[in-house]
Coordinates of C-alpha atoms in Angstrom, one line a residue:
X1 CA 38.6 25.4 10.6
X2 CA 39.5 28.6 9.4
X3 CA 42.6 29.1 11.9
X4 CA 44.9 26.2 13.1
X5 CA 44.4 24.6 17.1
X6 CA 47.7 25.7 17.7
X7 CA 46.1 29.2 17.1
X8 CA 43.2 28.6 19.3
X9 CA 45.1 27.8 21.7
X10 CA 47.0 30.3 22.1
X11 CA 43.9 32.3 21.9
X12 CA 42.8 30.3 25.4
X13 CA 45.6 31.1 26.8
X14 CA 44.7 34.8 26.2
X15 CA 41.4 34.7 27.7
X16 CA 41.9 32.1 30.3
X17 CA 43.2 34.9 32.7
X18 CA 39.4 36.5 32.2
X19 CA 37.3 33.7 32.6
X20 CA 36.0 33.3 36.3
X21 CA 34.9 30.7 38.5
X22 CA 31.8 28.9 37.6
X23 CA 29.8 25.7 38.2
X24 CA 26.9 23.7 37.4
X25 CA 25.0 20.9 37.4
X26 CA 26.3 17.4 35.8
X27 CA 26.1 17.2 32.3
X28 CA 22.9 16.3 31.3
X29 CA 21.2 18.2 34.0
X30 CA 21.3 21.9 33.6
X31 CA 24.0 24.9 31.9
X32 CA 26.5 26.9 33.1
X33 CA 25.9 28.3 36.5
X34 CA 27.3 31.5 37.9
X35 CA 29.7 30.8 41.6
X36 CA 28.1 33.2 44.1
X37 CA 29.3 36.2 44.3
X38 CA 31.5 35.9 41.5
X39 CA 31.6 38.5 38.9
X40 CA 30.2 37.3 35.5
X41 CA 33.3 38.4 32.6
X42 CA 31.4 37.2 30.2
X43 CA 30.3 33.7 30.9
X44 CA 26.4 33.9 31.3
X45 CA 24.4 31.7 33.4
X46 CA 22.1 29.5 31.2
X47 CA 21.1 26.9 33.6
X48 CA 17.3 27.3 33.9
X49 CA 17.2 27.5 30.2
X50 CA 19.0 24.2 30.2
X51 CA 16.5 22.9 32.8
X52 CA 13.4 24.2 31.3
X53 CA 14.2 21.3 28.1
X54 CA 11.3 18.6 27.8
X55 CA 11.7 15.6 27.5
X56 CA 10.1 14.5 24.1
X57 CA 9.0 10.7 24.8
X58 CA 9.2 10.2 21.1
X59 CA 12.5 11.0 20.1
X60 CA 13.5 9.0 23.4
X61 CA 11.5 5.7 22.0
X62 CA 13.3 6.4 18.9
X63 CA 16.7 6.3 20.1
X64 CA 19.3 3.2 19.9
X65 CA 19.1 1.4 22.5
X66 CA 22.7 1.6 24.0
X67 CA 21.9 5.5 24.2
X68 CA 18.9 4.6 26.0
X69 CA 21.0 2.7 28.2
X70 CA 24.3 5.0 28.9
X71 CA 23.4 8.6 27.4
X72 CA 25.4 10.0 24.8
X73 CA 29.0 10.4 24.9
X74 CA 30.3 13.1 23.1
X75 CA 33.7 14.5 22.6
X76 CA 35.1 17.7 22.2
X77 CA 38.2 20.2 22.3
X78 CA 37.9 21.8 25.0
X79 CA 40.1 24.4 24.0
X80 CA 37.9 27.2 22.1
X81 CA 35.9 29.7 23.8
X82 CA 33.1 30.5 23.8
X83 CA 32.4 27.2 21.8
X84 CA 33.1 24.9 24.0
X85 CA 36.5 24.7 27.0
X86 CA 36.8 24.6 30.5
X87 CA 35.6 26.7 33.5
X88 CA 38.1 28.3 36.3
X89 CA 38.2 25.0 38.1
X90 CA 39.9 23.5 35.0
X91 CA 37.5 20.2 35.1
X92 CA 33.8 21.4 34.3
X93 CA 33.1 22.4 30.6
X94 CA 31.1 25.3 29.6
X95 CA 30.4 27.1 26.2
X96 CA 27.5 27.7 24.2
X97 CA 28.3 24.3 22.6
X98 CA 28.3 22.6 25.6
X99 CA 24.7 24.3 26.2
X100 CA 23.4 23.3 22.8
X101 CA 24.7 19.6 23.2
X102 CA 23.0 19.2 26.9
X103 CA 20.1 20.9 25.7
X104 CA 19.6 18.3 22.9
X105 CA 20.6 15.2 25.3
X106 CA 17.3 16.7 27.4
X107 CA 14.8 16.9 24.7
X108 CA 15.9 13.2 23.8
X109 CA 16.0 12.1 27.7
X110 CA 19.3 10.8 28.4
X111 CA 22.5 12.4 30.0
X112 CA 25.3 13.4 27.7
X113 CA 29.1 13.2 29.3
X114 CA 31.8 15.1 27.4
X115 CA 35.2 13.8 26.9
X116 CA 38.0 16.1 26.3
X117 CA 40.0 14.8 23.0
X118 CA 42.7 16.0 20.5
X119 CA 40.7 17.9 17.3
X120 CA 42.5 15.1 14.8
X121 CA 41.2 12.4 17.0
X122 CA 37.7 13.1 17.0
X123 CA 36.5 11.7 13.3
X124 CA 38.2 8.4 13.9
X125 CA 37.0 8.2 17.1
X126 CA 33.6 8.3 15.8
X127 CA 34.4 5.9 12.9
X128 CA 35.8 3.5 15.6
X129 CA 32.9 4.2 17.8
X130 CA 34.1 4.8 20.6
X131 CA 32.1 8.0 21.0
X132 CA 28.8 9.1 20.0
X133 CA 29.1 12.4 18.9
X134 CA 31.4 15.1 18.3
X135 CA 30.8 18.7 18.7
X136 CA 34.3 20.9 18.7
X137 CA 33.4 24.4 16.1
X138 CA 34.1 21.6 13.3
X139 CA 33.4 22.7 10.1
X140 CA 30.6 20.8 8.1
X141 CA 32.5 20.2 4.5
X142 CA 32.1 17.5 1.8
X143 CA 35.7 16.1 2.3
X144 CA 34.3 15.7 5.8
X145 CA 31.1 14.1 5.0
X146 CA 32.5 11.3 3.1
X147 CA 33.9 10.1 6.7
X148 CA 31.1 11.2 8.6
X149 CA 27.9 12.7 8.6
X150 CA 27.0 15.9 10.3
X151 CA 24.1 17.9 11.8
X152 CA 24.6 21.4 11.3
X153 CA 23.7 23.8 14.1
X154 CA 25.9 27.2 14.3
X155 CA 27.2 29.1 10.9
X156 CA 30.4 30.5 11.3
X157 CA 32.7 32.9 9.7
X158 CA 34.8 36.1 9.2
X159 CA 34.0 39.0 11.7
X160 CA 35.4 42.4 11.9
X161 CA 36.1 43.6 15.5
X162 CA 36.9 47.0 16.3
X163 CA 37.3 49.6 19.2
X164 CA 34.2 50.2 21.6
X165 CA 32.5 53.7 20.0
X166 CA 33.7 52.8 16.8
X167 CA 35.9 55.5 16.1
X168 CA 37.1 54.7 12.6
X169 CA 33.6 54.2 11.1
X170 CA 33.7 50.8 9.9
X171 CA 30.6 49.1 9.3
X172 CA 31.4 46.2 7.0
X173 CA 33.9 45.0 4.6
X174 CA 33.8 48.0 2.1
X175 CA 34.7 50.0 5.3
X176 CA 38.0 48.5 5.3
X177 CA 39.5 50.3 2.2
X178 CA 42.6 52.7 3.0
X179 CA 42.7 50.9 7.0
X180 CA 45.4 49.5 8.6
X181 CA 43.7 46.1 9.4
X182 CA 45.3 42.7 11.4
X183 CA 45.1 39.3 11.0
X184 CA 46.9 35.9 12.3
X185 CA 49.2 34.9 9.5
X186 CA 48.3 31.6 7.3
X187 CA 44.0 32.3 8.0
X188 CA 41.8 32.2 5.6
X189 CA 41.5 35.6 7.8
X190 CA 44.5 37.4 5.6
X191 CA 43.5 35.9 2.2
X192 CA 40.0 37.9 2.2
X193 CA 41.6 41.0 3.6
X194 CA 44.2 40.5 0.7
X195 CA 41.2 39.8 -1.5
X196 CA 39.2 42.8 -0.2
X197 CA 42.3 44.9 -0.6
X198 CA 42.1 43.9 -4.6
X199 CA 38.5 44.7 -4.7
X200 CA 39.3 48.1 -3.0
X201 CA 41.9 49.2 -5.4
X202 CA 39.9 47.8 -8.4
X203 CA 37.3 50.2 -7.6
X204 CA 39.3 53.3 -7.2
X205 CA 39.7 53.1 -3.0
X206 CA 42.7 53.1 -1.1
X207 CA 44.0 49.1 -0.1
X208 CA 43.8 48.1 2.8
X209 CA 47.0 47.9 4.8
X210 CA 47.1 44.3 6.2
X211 CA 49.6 43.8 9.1
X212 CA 49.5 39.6 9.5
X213 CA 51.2 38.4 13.1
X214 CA 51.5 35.1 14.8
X215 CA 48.9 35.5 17.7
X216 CA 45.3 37.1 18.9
X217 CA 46.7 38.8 21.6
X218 CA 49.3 40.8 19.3
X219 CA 46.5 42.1 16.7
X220 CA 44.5 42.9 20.7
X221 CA 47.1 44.9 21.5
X222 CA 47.5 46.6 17.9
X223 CA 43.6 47.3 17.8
X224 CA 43.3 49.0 21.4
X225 CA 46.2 51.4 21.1
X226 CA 44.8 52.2 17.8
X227 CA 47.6 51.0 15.1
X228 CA 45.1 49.1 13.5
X229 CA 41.6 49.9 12.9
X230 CA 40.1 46.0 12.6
X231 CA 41.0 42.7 13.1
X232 CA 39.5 39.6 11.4
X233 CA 38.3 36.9 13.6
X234 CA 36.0 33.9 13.4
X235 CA 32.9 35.0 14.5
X236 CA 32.6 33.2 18.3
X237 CA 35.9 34.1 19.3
X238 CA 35.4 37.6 17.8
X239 CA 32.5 37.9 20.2
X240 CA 34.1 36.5 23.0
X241 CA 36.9 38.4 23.2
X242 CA 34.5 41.3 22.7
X243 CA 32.4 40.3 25.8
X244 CA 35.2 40.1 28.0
X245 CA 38.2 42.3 27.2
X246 CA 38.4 45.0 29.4
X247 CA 35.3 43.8 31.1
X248 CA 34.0 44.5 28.0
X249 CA 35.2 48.1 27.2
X250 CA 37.8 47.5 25.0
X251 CA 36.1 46.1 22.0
X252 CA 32.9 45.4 20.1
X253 CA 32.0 43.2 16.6
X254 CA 30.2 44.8 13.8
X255 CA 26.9 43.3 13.6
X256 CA 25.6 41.3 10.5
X257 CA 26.0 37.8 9.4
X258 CA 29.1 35.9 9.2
X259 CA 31.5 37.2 6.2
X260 CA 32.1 34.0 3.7
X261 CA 29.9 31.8 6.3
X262 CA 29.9 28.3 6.6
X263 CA 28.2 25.7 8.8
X264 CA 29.6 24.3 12.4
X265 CA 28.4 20.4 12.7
X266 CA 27.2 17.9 15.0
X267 CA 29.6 15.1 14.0
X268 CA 27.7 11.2 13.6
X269 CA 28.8 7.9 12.6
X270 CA 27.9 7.5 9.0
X271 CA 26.4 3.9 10.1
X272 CA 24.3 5.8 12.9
X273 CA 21.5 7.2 11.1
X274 CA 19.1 6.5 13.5
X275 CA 21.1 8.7 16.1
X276 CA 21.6 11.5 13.4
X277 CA 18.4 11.8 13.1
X278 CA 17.3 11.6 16.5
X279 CA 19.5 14.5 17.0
X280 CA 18.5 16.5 14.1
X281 CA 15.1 16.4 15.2
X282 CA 15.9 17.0 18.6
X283 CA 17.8 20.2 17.4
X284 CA 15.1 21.3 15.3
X285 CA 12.4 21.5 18.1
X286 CA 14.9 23.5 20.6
X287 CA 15.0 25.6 17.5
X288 CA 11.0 25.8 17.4
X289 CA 10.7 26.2 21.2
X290 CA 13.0 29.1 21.3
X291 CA 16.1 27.1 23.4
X292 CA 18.4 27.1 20.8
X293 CA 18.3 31.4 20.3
X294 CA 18.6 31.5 23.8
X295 CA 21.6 29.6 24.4
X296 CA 23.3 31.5 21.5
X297 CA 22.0 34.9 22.5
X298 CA 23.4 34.5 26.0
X299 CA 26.5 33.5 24.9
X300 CA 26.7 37.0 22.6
X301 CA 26.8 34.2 19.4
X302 CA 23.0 34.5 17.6
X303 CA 24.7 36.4 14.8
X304 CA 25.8 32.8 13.8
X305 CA 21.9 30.8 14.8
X306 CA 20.5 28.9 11.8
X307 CA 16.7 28.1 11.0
X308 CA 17.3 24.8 9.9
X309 CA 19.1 22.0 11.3
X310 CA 20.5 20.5 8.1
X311 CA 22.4 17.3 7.6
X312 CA 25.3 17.5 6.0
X313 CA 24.7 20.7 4.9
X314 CA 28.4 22.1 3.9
X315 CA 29.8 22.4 0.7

């Protein structure tokens, strides 16, 4: 990951204070649904896309036979939004990861519960097998993938958020020369503003004036009262934040894809290819069918949708 959990979670703790009550059906069984009467801030209801998943006998056939038997049990850290972390009730967990993953355990025909795990604990969970799956915004990488193997389904990366209107005229990375720009210290965030500043100055442009703080909500508060004109963030959060600061009216990400982009994965036991693949081509066809834009684009996220669900994918 491009920040540290500590970082995400204090990024939680930021939003947790926007995020409204919600329910829905068991895992397994349908997406996020909206409480009556309860204003939306951002978290979409994607239940009767969830539901509308078919069941492809097939892939079900194909399946291991203790999935066949007791669903897939996947674990996550439910601490990242909009990825994947819990809804106002503190037990029920939404996200458009948590979409994606109970959309795949439909096409395949078998409930998936989620279990709520420390980030460092999830590969050697999976080597131990005590879960089936991961899915927690991990990045796909080959020091990864020579402990597991991975099914790639979301590309991540840098994203540039700015004030709602755009006042300062930024519309990409070259934008950024002679601005006063934040970033959470120690990211892979600051070294490509650092590294953009170079590129500015090489060609003849003002640097870019990086300001790098411990938190999210510092570089918020910097961006709306206008002491900096962009903040680098990993693309969900980015759009997250976007979607529900303010109600919305604070902020908004400058479209295009993901800056130095990399693949989020679906993490399998490297013994388990017959699940990997089951998966993988249970991704693929949500891609086909149009379930997989859907999720994303509900959740504000297509900017990071891929065409093809690789395995192991990330360099």
């Amino acid at each position: 990951m491009s920040r540290s959990r500590a970082a995400q979670a204090v990024l939680l703790a930021s939003l947790a204070v926007l995020v409204t009550a919600c329910g829905g059906g068991p895992d397994g069984a349908g997406g996020t649904s909206q409480a009556a009467g309860a204003p939306a801030s951002g978290i979409p209801d994607t239940a009767a896309i969830v539901q509308g998943v078919q069941k492809d006998a097939q892939l079900n056939a194909a399946l291991p036979d203790n999935v066949k038997q007791a669903g897939l049990h996947l674990a996550s850290n439910l601490q990242s939004a909009p990825n994947n972390f819990y809804a106002a009730d503190g037990k029920t967990p939404i996200g458009y990861e948590v979409d994606l993953a109970k959309a795949i355990a439909a096409k395949l025909g078998v409930p998936v519960a989620h279990q709520d795990m420390a980030f460092g604990s999830l590969i050697t969970s999976l080597q131990s097998g005590r879960i089936d799956l991961t899915m927690a915004g991990m990045n796909d990488t080959k020091a990864r993938q020579a402990q597991i193997d991975f099914v790639d389904y979301f590309t991540s990366g840098i994203t540039i958020m700015i004030r709602k209107g755009n006042p300062d005229g930024i519309t990409g990375p070259d934008t950024l020369c002679g601005k006063n720009v934040a970033v959470v210290q120690g990211t892979s965030h600051q070294k490509f503003a650092e590294a953009q500043s170079t590129k500015c100055t090489q060609a003849g442009k003002p640097a870019v004036n990086v300001t790098a703080t411990d938190s999210d909500n510092q570089n918020q508060n910097q961006l709306r009262t206008g002491r900096v004109a962009a903040i680098l963030n990993d693309l969900p959060s980015a759009v997250y934040i976007s979607r529900t600061a303010g109600e919305g009216k604070f902020f908004e990400v400058v479209p295009g894809e993901p800056i130095e982009g990399g693949p989020y994965g679906i993490g399998v036991n490297k013994a388990n290819t017959v699940l990997r693949d089951s998966v993988q081509k249970a991704l693929q066809a949500l891609i086909a069918d149009g379930t997989y834009g859907k999720i994303l684009q509900a959740w504000g996220v297509e900017q990071g949708a891929i065409k093809e669900a690789a395995v192991n994918g990330g360099s």
